[in-house]
mmCIF file of N, CA and C in Angstrom:
data_model
loop_
_atom_site.group_PDB
_atom_site.id
_atom_site.type_symbol
_atom_site.label_atom_id
_atom_site.label_comp_id
_atom_site.label_asym_id
_atom_site.label_seq_id
_atom_site.Cartn_x
_atom_site.Cartn_y
_atom_site.Cartn_z
ATOM 1 N N ASP A 1 -26.463 13.800 -13.853
ATOM 2 C CA ASP A 1 -26.579 14.011 -15.348
ATOM 3 C C ASP A 1 -25.252 14.479 -15.913
ATOM 4 N N TYR A 2 -24.507 15.316 -15.033
ATOM 5 C CA TYR A 2 -23.171 15.735 -15.528
ATOM 6 C C TYR A 2 -22.310 14.564 -15.763
ATOM 7 N N SER A 3 -22.256 13.578 -14.948
ATOM 8 C CA SER A 3 -21.522 12.434 -15.049
ATOM 9 C C SER A 3 -21.837 11.629 -16.323
ATOM 10 N N VAL A 4 -23.167 11.609 -16.581
ATOM 11 C CA VAL A 4 -23.626 10.797 -17.697
ATOM 12 C C VAL A 4 -23.154 11.553 -18.908
ATOM 13 N N ARG A 5 -23.217 12.731 -19.058
ATOM 14 C CA ARG A 5 -22.728 13.672 -20.187
ATOM 15 C C ARG A 5 -21.230 13.406 -20.389
ATOM 16 N N THR A 6 -20.480 13.690 -19.375
ATOM 17 C CA THR A 6 -19.055 13.570 -19.517
ATOM 18 C C THR A 6 -18.606 12.106 -19.627
ATOM 19 N N GLY A 7 -19.334 11.181 -19.113
ATOM 20 C CA GLY A 7 -18.963 9.747 -19.246
ATOM 21 C C GLY A 7 -19.034 9.359 -20.748
ATOM 22 N N ARG A 8 -19.937 9.859 -21.565
ATOM 23 C CA ARG A 8 -20.031 9.598 -22.893
ATOM 24 C C ARG A 8 -18.757 9.949 -23.746
ATOM 25 N N VAL A 9 -18.234 11.196 -23.315
ATOM 26 C CA VAL A 9 -17.017 11.644 -23.952
ATOM 27 C C VAL A 9 -15.782 10.846 -23.579
ATOM 28 N N PHE A 10 -15.676 10.461 -22.278
ATOM 29 C CA PHE A 10 -14.493 9.805 -21.899
ATOM 30 C C PHE A 10 -14.530 8.318 -22.233
ATOM 31 N N THR A 11 -15.621 7.775 -22.727
ATOM 32 C CA THR A 11 -15.728 6.375 -23.117
ATOM 33 C C THR A 11 -14.943 6.209 -24.435
ATOM 34 N N GLY A 12 -14.996 7.343 -25.161
ATOM 35 C CA GLY A 12 -14.347 7.159 -26.479
ATOM 36 C C GLY A 12 -15.436 6.893 -27.570
ATOM 37 N N ASP A 13 -15.044 6.840 -28.848
ATOM 38 C CA ASP A 13 -15.966 6.697 -29.985
ATOM 39 C C ASP A 13 -15.966 5.355 -30.444
ATOM 40 N N GLY A 14 -15.265 4.389 -29.931
ATOM 41 C CA GLY A 14 -15.222 2.957 -30.526
ATOM 42 C C GLY A 14 -16.023 1.922 -29.676
ATOM 43 N N PHE A 15 -16.828 2.413 -28.690
ATOM 44 C CA PHE A 15 -17.486 1.331 -27.768
ATOM 45 C C PHE A 15 -18.828 1.980 -27.536
ATOM 46 N N PRO A 16 -19.786 0.980 -27.298
ATOM 47 C CA PRO A 16 -21.094 1.391 -26.916
ATOM 48 C C PRO A 16 -21.209 2.047 -25.644
ATOM 49 N N TYR A 17 -22.041 2.991 -25.413
ATOM 50 C CA TYR A 17 -22.100 3.683 -24.096
ATOM 51 C C TYR A 17 -23.496 3.340 -23.442
ATOM 52 N N ASP A 18 -23.315 2.908 -22.125
ATOM 53 C CA ASP A 18 -24.448 2.535 -21.286
ATOM 54 C C ASP A 18 -24.797 3.727 -20.370
ATOM 55 N N ALA A 19 -25.595 4.621 -20.723
ATOM 56 C CA ALA A 19 -25.999 5.828 -19.849
ATOM 57 C C ALA A 19 -26.515 5.319 -18.547
ATOM 58 N N GLU A 20 -27.273 4.338 -18.511
ATOM 59 C CA GLU A 20 -28.004 3.895 -17.148
ATOM 60 C C GLU A 20 -26.881 3.324 -16.253
ATOM 61 N N ALA A 21 -25.959 2.546 -16.823
ATOM 62 C CA ALA A 21 -24.843 2.058 -16.006
ATOM 63 C C ALA A 21 -24.005 3.220 -15.343
ATOM 64 N N ARG A 22 -23.762 4.179 -16.303
ATOM 65 C CA ARG A 22 -22.965 5.303 -15.780
ATOM 66 C C ARG A 22 -23.704 6.014 -14.657
ATOM 67 N N ARG A 23 -25.036 6.196 -14.921
ATOM 68 C CA ARG A 23 -25.831 6.855 -13.926
ATOM 69 C C ARG A 23 -25.820 6.142 -12.549
ATOM 70 N N GLU A 24 -25.865 4.923 -12.579
ATOM 71 C CA GLU A 24 -25.850 4.069 -11.311
ATOM 72 C C GLU A 24 -24.446 4.211 -10.775
ATOM 73 N N LEU A 25 -23.393 4.163 -11.414
ATOM 74 C CA LEU A 25 -22.008 4.386 -10.953
ATOM 75 C C LEU A 25 -21.889 5.729 -10.406
ATOM 76 N N ALA A 26 -22.332 6.711 -11.004
ATOM 77 C CA ALA A 26 -22.255 8.098 -10.538
ATOM 78 C C ALA A 26 -22.970 8.244 -9.118
ATOM 79 N N GLY A 27 -24.041 7.597 -8.993
ATOM 80 C CA GLY A 27 -24.742 7.571 -7.674
ATOM 81 C C GLY A 27 -23.916 6.974 -6.596
ATOM 82 N N ARG A 28 -23.274 5.866 -6.910
ATOM 83 C CA ARG A 28 -22.417 5.061 -5.949
ATOM 84 C C ARG A 28 -21.145 6.014 -5.495
ATOM 85 N N VAL A 29 -20.598 6.578 -6.610
ATOM 86 C CA VAL A 29 -19.461 7.402 -6.409
ATOM 87 C C VAL A 29 -19.925 8.671 -5.520
ATOM 88 N N TYR A 30 -20.965 9.241 -5.846
ATOM 89 C CA TYR A 30 -21.420 10.446 -5.099
ATOM 90 C C TYR A 30 -21.586 10.027 -3.665
ATOM 91 N N ASP A 31 -22.327 8.884 -3.428
ATOM 92 C CA ASP A 31 -22.523 8.385 -2.019
ATOM 93 C C ASP A 31 -21.262 8.120 -1.272
ATOM 94 N N ARG A 32 -20.282 7.605 -1.953
ATOM 95 C CA ARG A 32 -18.967 7.165 -1.366
ATOM 96 C C ARG A 32 -18.214 8.486 -0.872
ATOM 97 N N ALA A 33 -18.018 9.391 -1.868
ATOM 98 C CA ALA A 33 -17.179 10.546 -1.537
ATOM 99 C C ALA A 33 -17.431 11.745 -2.533
ATOM 100 N N PHE A 34 -18.365 12.538 -2.254
ATOM 101 C CA PHE A 34 -18.583 13.653 -3.130
ATOM 102 C C PHE A 34 -17.554 14.856 -2.635
ATOM 103 N N ASP A 35 -16.646 15.091 -3.506
ATOM 104 C CA ASP A 35 -15.652 16.193 -3.109
ATOM 105 C C ASP A 35 -15.281 16.966 -4.377
ATOM 106 N N PRO A 36 -15.981 17.915 -4.830
ATOM 107 C CA PRO A 36 -15.726 18.683 -5.995
ATOM 108 C C PRO A 36 -14.369 19.368 -5.946
ATOM 109 N N PRO A 37 -13.873 19.916 -4.718
ATOM 110 C CA PRO A 37 -12.552 20.498 -4.725
ATOM 111 C C PRO A 37 -11.345 19.501 -4.977
ATOM 112 N N GLY A 38 -11.770 18.208 -4.772
ATOM 113 C CA GLY A 38 -10.787 17.088 -5.100
ATOM 114 C C GLY A 38 -10.151 17.180 -6.413
ATOM 115 N N ILE A 39 -11.083 17.521 -7.415
ATOM 116 C CA ILE A 39 -10.529 17.653 -8.848
ATOM 117 C C ILE A 39 -9.513 18.668 -8.965
ATOM 118 N N ALA A 40 -9.792 19.839 -8.362
ATOM 119 C CA ALA A 40 -8.814 21.032 -8.369
ATOM 120 C C ALA A 40 -7.548 20.647 -7.752
ATOM 121 N N ARG A 41 -7.570 19.856 -6.520
ATOM 122 C CA ARG A 41 -6.355 19.365 -5.976
ATOM 123 C C ARG A 41 -5.601 18.444 -6.876
ATOM 124 N N GLN A 42 -6.302 17.498 -7.539
ATOM 125 C CA GLN A 42 -5.735 16.581 -8.342
ATOM 126 C C GLN A 42 -4.890 17.342 -9.527
ATOM 127 N N MET A 43 -5.627 18.418 -10.107
ATOM 128 C CA MET A 43 -4.994 19.082 -11.230
ATOM 129 C C MET A 43 -3.773 19.822 -10.744
ATOM 130 N N ALA A 44 -3.835 20.404 -9.533
ATOM 131 C CA ALA A 44 -2.805 21.148 -8.959
ATOM 132 C C ALA A 44 -1.521 20.316 -8.749
ATOM 133 N N ALA A 45 -1.842 18.921 -8.321
ATOM 134 C CA ALA A 45 -0.685 18.063 -7.996
ATOM 135 C C ALA A 45 -0.081 17.716 -9.342
ATOM 136 N N ILE A 46 -0.816 17.523 -10.420
ATOM 137 C CA ILE A 46 -0.335 17.241 -11.732
ATOM 138 C C ILE A 46 0.633 18.199 -12.197
ATOM 139 N N VAL A 47 0.148 19.490 -12.087
ATOM 140 C CA VAL A 47 1.003 20.634 -12.513
ATOM 141 C C VAL A 47 2.191 20.759 -11.757
ATOM 142 N N ALA A 48 2.137 20.574 -10.371
ATOM 143 C CA ALA A 48 3.259 20.887 -9.449
ATOM 144 C C ALA A 48 4.317 19.770 -9.632
ATOM 145 N N SER A 49 3.847 18.609 -10.034
ATOM 146 C CA SER A 49 4.775 17.441 -10.038
ATOM 147 C C SER A 49 5.900 17.481 -11.139
ATOM 148 N N GLY A 50 5.677 18.321 -12.164
ATOM 149 C CA GLY A 50 6.695 18.445 -13.163
ATOM 150 C C GLY A 50 6.852 17.203 -13.993
ATOM 151 N N SER A 51 8.020 17.101 -14.674
ATOM 152 C CA SER A 51 8.378 16.059 -15.657
ATOM 153 C C SER A 51 8.710 14.786 -14.794
ATOM 154 N N ARG A 52 8.200 13.634 -15.283
ATOM 155 C CA ARG A 52 8.445 12.419 -14.826
ATOM 156 C C ARG A 52 9.535 11.703 -15.681
ATOM 157 N N GLY A 53 10.026 12.311 -16.635
ATOM 158 C CA GLY A 53 10.897 11.568 -17.697
ATOM 159 C C GLY A 53 12.134 10.922 -17.047
ATOM 160 N N GLU A 54 12.862 11.600 -16.141
ATOM 161 C CA GLU A 54 14.050 11.066 -15.627
ATOM 162 C C GLU A 54 13.778 9.926 -14.785
ATOM 163 N N GLY A 55 12.651 9.867 -14.040
ATOM 164 C CA GLY A 55 12.324 8.802 -13.161
ATOM 165 C C GLY A 55 11.873 7.639 -13.964
ATOM 166 N N LEU A 56 11.066 7.907 -15.095
ATOM 167 C CA LEU A 56 10.688 6.793 -15.967
ATOM 168 C C LEU A 56 11.882 6.102 -16.585
ATOM 169 N N ALA A 57 12.883 7.009 -17.045
ATOM 170 C CA ALA A 57 14.123 6.371 -17.753
ATOM 171 C C ALA A 57 14.884 5.474 -16.818
ATOM 172 N N ALA A 58 14.692 5.669 -15.481
ATOM 173 C CA ALA A 58 15.498 4.831 -14.521
ATOM 174 C C ALA A 58 14.770 3.586 -14.167
ATOM 175 N N LEU A 59 13.548 3.332 -14.569
ATOM 176 C CA LEU A 59 12.743 2.137 -14.290
ATOM 177 C C LEU A 59 13.522 0.884 -14.855
ATOM 178 N N GLY A 60 13.598 -0.011 -14.058
ATOM 179 C CA GLY A 60 14.230 -1.302 -14.460
ATOM 180 C C GLY A 60 13.302 -2.558 -14.377
ATOM 181 N N VAL A 61 12.020 -2.332 -14.590
ATOM 182 C CA VAL A 61 10.970 -3.339 -14.418
ATOM 183 C C VAL A 61 10.256 -3.404 -15.724
ATOM 184 N N PRO A 62 9.788 -4.627 -16.043
ATOM 185 C CA PRO A 62 8.914 -4.717 -17.179
ATOM 186 C C PRO A 62 7.663 -3.801 -17.187
ATOM 187 N N SER A 63 7.456 -3.095 -18.249
ATOM 188 C CA SER A 63 6.389 -1.991 -18.151
ATOM 189 C C SER A 63 5.489 -2.096 -19.290
ATOM 190 N N LEU A 64 4.256 -1.871 -19.018
ATOM 191 C CA LEU A 64 3.173 -1.944 -20.140
ATOM 192 C C LEU A 64 2.458 -0.518 -20.007
ATOM 193 N N VAL A 65 2.348 0.031 -21.166
ATOM 194 C CA VAL A 65 1.612 1.274 -21.222
ATOM 195 C C VAL A 65 0.318 1.075 -22.035
ATOM 196 N N ILE A 66 -0.857 1.285 -21.489
ATOM 197 C CA ILE A 66 -2.105 1.152 -22.247
ATOM 198 C C ILE A 66 -2.757 2.382 -22.433
ATOM 199 N N HIS A 67 -3.187 2.785 -23.541
ATOM 200 C CA HIS A 67 -3.714 4.084 -23.887
ATOM 201 C C HIS A 67 -4.750 4.042 -24.950
ATOM 202 N N GLY A 68 -5.847 4.698 -24.775
ATOM 203 C CA GLY A 68 -6.894 4.873 -25.764
ATOM 204 C C GLY A 68 -6.553 5.758 -26.896
ATOM 205 N N SER A 69 -6.968 5.326 -28.082
ATOM 206 C CA SER A 69 -6.679 6.205 -29.223
ATOM 207 C C SER A 69 -7.554 7.396 -29.262
ATOM 208 N N SER A 70 -8.609 7.347 -28.585
ATOM 209 C CA SER A 70 -9.728 8.491 -28.554
ATOM 210 C C SER A 70 -9.694 9.188 -27.221
ATOM 211 N N ASP A 71 -8.637 9.240 -26.484
ATOM 212 C CA ASP A 71 -8.612 9.850 -25.116
ATOM 213 C C ASP A 71 -8.700 11.375 -25.401
ATOM 214 N N PRO A 72 -9.788 12.005 -24.794
ATOM 215 C CA PRO A 72 -9.904 13.362 -24.873
ATOM 216 C C PRO A 72 -9.160 14.225 -23.931
ATOM 217 N N LEU A 73 -8.633 13.545 -22.939
ATOM 218 C CA LEU A 73 -8.026 14.203 -21.805
ATOM 219 C C LEU A 73 -6.479 14.173 -21.913
ATOM 220 N N ILE A 74 -5.892 12.996 -22.162
ATOM 221 C CA ILE A 74 -4.542 12.853 -22.332
ATOM 222 C C ILE A 74 -4.211 12.362 -23.701
ATOM 223 N N PRO A 75 -3.541 13.237 -24.531
ATOM 224 C CA PRO A 75 -3.262 12.854 -25.975
ATOM 225 C C PRO A 75 -2.601 11.510 -26.061
ATOM 226 N N LEU A 76 -2.698 10.789 -27.109
ATOM 227 C CA LEU A 76 -2.040 9.600 -27.428
ATOM 228 C C LEU A 76 -0.568 9.710 -27.484
ATOM 229 N N ALA A 77 -0.156 10.895 -28.014
ATOM 230 C CA ALA A 77 1.249 11.176 -28.056
ATOM 231 C C ALA A 77 1.919 11.087 -26.522
ATOM 232 N N ALA A 78 1.103 11.598 -25.582
ATOM 233 C CA ALA A 78 1.671 11.560 -24.187
ATOM 234 C C ALA A 78 1.792 10.230 -23.752
ATOM 235 N N GLY A 79 0.936 9.296 -24.169
ATOM 236 C CA GLY A 79 1.068 7.872 -23.746
ATOM 237 C C GLY A 79 2.323 7.283 -24.410
ATOM 238 N N GLN A 80 2.422 7.635 -25.634
ATOM 239 C CA GLN A 80 3.552 7.095 -26.371
ATOM 240 C C GLN A 80 4.908 7.624 -25.774
ATOM 241 N N ALA A 81 4.854 8.855 -25.416
ATOM 242 C CA ALA A 81 6.122 9.460 -24.823
ATOM 243 C C ALA A 81 6.370 8.688 -23.456
ATOM 244 N N THR A 82 5.433 8.365 -22.769
ATOM 245 C CA THR A 82 5.603 7.549 -21.518
ATOM 246 C C THR A 82 6.301 6.276 -21.827
ATOM 247 N N ALA A 83 5.718 5.584 -22.740
ATOM 248 C CA ALA A 83 6.299 4.238 -23.267
ATOM 249 C C ALA A 83 7.746 4.474 -23.609
ATOM 250 N N ASP A 84 8.023 5.461 -24.505
ATOM 251 C CA ASP A 84 9.338 5.716 -25.007
ATOM 252 C C ASP A 84 10.358 6.062 -23.874
ATOM 253 N N ALA A 85 9.873 6.562 -22.930
ATOM 254 C CA ALA A 85 10.708 6.940 -21.774
ATOM 255 C C ALA A 85 11.130 5.831 -20.845
ATOM 256 N N ILE A 86 10.451 4.799 -20.814
ATOM 257 C CA ILE A 86 10.655 3.660 -20.055
ATOM 258 C C ILE A 86 11.452 2.582 -20.848
ATOM 259 N N PRO A 87 12.656 2.270 -20.549
ATOM 260 C CA PRO A 87 13.335 1.290 -21.285
ATOM 261 C C PRO A 87 12.701 -0.008 -21.380
ATOM 262 N N GLY A 88 12.461 -0.443 -22.675
ATOM 263 C CA GLY A 88 11.936 -1.730 -23.063
ATOM 264 C C GLY A 88 10.393 -1.830 -22.845
ATOM 265 N N ALA A 89 9.727 -0.678 -22.580
ATOM 266 C CA ALA A 89 8.276 -0.698 -22.350
ATOM 267 C C ALA A 89 7.518 -1.093 -23.582
ATOM 268 N N GLU A 90 6.360 -1.780 -23.355
ATOM 269 C CA GLU A 90 5.555 -1.969 -24.457
ATOM 270 C C GLU A 90 4.294 -1.132 -24.409
ATOM 271 N N MET A 91 3.966 -0.626 -25.588
ATOM 272 C CA MET A 91 2.766 0.252 -25.744
ATOM 273 C C MET A 91 1.604 -0.545 -26.396
ATOM 274 N N VAL A 92 0.557 -0.460 -25.801
ATOM 275 C CA VAL A 92 -0.768 -1.045 -26.388
ATOM 276 C C VAL A 92 -1.709 0.088 -26.569
ATOM 277 N N VAL A 93 -2.073 0.274 -27.719
ATOM 278 C CA VAL A 93 -3.281 1.282 -28.055
ATOM 279 C C VAL A 93 -4.546 0.613 -28.305
ATOM 280 N N VAL A 94 -5.483 1.006 -27.437
ATOM 281 C CA VAL A 94 -6.885 0.428 -27.662
ATOM 282 C C VAL A 94 -7.638 1.350 -28.411
ATOM 283 N N GLU A 95 -7.968 0.770 -29.762
ATOM 284 C CA GLU A 95 -8.569 1.688 -30.709
ATOM 285 C C GLU A 95 -9.992 2.041 -30.170
ATOM 286 N N GLY A 96 -10.266 3.287 -30.405
ATOM 287 C CA GLY A 96 -11.650 3.780 -29.984
ATOM 288 C C GLY A 96 -11.859 4.054 -28.535
ATOM 289 N N MET A 97 -10.959 3.687 -27.638
ATOM 290 C CA MET A 97 -11.075 3.917 -26.263
ATOM 291 C C MET A 97 -10.676 5.314 -25.847
ATOM 292 N N GLY A 98 -11.457 5.914 -24.908
ATOM 293 C CA GLY A 98 -11.129 7.211 -24.505
ATOM 294 C C GLY A 98 -10.380 7.151 -23.170
ATOM 295 N N HIS A 99 -10.744 7.937 -22.258
ATOM 296 C CA HIS A 99 -10.009 8.026 -20.896
ATOM 297 C C HIS A 99 -10.640 7.138 -19.906
ATOM 298 N N ASP A 100 -11.724 6.501 -20.331
ATOM 299 C CA ASP A 100 -12.462 5.583 -19.384
ATOM 300 C C ASP A 100 -12.010 4.200 -19.754
ATOM 301 N N LEU A 101 -12.631 3.165 -19.088
ATOM 302 C CA LEU A 101 -12.334 1.702 -19.325
ATOM 303 C C LEU A 101 -13.601 0.981 -19.658
ATOM 304 N N PRO A 102 -14.131 1.303 -20.848
ATOM 305 C CA PRO A 102 -15.497 0.708 -21.209
ATOM 306 C C PRO A 102 -15.446 -0.804 -21.228
ATOM 307 N N PRO A 103 -16.449 -1.533 -20.912
ATOM 308 C CA PRO A 103 -16.450 -2.964 -20.818
ATOM 309 C C PRO A 103 -15.958 -3.591 -22.231
ATOM 310 N N GLY A 104 -16.379 -2.912 -23.272
ATOM 311 C CA GLY A 104 -15.964 -3.428 -24.642
ATOM 312 C C GLY A 104 -14.357 -3.483 -24.812
ATOM 313 N N ALA A 105 -13.728 -2.751 -24.025
ATOM 314 C CA ALA A 105 -12.216 -2.670 -24.116
ATOM 315 C C ALA A 105 -11.564 -3.700 -23.192
ATOM 316 N N TRP A 106 -12.310 -4.292 -22.261
ATOM 317 C CA TRP A 106 -11.674 -5.174 -21.350
ATOM 318 C C TRP A 106 -11.005 -6.329 -21.905
ATOM 319 N N PRO A 107 -11.538 -7.013 -23.001
ATOM 320 C CA PRO A 107 -10.773 -8.181 -23.557
ATOM 321 C C PRO A 107 -9.368 -7.735 -24.056
ATOM 322 N N VAL A 108 -9.285 -6.618 -24.704
ATOM 323 C CA VAL A 108 -8.077 -6.160 -25.212
ATOM 324 C C VAL A 108 -7.048 -5.774 -24.033
ATOM 325 N N ILE A 109 -7.574 -5.196 -23.001
ATOM 326 C CA ILE A 109 -6.744 -4.806 -21.841
ATOM 327 C C ILE A 109 -6.302 -6.098 -21.077
ATOM 328 N N VAL A 110 -7.211 -6.987 -20.818
ATOM 329 C CA VAL A 110 -6.987 -8.191 -20.094
ATOM 330 C C VAL A 110 -5.967 -9.018 -20.867
ATOM 331 N N ASN A 111 -6.121 -9.161 -22.155
ATOM 332 C CA ASN A 111 -5.129 -9.959 -22.936
ATOM 333 C C ASN A 111 -3.804 -9.359 -22.909
ATOM 334 N N ALA A 112 -3.680 -7.968 -23.060
ATOM 335 C CA ALA A 112 -2.420 -7.301 -22.922
ATOM 336 C C ALA A 112 -1.686 -7.595 -21.533
ATOM 337 N N LEU A 113 -2.509 -7.386 -20.540
ATOM 338 C CA LEU A 113 -1.949 -7.712 -19.182
ATOM 339 C C LEU A 113 -1.539 -9.092 -19.025
ATOM 340 N N ALA A 114 -2.235 -10.033 -19.598
ATOM 341 C CA ALA A 114 -1.878 -11.440 -19.358
ATOM 342 C C ALA A 114 -0.606 -11.752 -20.107
ATOM 343 N N ARG A 115 -0.398 -11.176 -21.478
ATOM 344 C CA ARG A 115 0.743 -11.407 -22.208
ATOM 345 C C ARG A 115 1.940 -10.791 -21.427
ATOM 346 N N HIS A 116 1.761 -9.537 -20.914
ATOM 347 C CA HIS A 116 2.773 -8.782 -20.242
ATOM 348 C C HIS A 116 3.185 -9.664 -19.033
ATOM 349 N N THR A 117 2.243 -10.133 -18.246
ATOM 350 C CA THR A 117 2.628 -10.841 -16.909
ATOM 351 C C THR A 117 3.286 -12.128 -17.343
ATOM 352 N N GLU A 118 2.933 -12.797 -18.416
ATOM 353 C CA GLU A 118 3.564 -14.082 -18.835
ATOM 354 C C GLU A 118 4.973 -13.771 -19.256
ATOM 355 N N ARG A 119 5.210 -12.711 -20.037
ATOM 356 C CA ARG A 119 6.632 -12.459 -20.428
ATOM 357 C C ARG A 119 7.401 -12.091 -19.241
ATOM 358 N N SER A 120 6.893 -11.254 -18.347
ATOM 359 C CA SER A 120 7.628 -10.854 -17.196
ATOM 360 C C SER A 120 8.037 -11.940 -16.287
ATOM 361 N N GLU A 121 7.103 -12.978 -16.101
ATOM 362 C CA GLU A 121 7.472 -14.041 -15.281
ATOM 363 C C GLU A 121 8.535 -14.944 -15.962
ATOM 364 N N SER A 122 8.598 -15.056 -17.237
ATOM 365 C CA SER A 122 9.594 -15.987 -17.862
ATOM 366 C C SER A 122 10.833 -15.173 -17.935
ATOM 367 N N ALA A 123 10.919 -13.940 -17.736
ATOM 368 C CA ALA A 123 12.213 -13.186 -17.992
ATOM 369 C C ALA A 123 13.145 -13.320 -16.729
#
């Protein structure tokens, strides 16, 4: 039930939410690896890692940053800062997408990835 409730928030406000599909996914995830302390470890790793700005500025590969306009966890400005830190990076904002990857956003994401790959292969 918790996953169904939080999943609605993470989907964003621009896409339909399928509570039953989320419930089924939550069951599979639980069966695969239920580890509540893992979330705390992940957060501790994020805090301990510090700024990635210098490393991002040193990247010399074609980069694509995809971010949802309705992400409740990571502000859009943080996604933009990531794109700005990487020389030549492209930023794609998926309107209405949150921190999840709802099926309705897949066409935008796949098209962005295909364009990015095509440009990268021809460079």
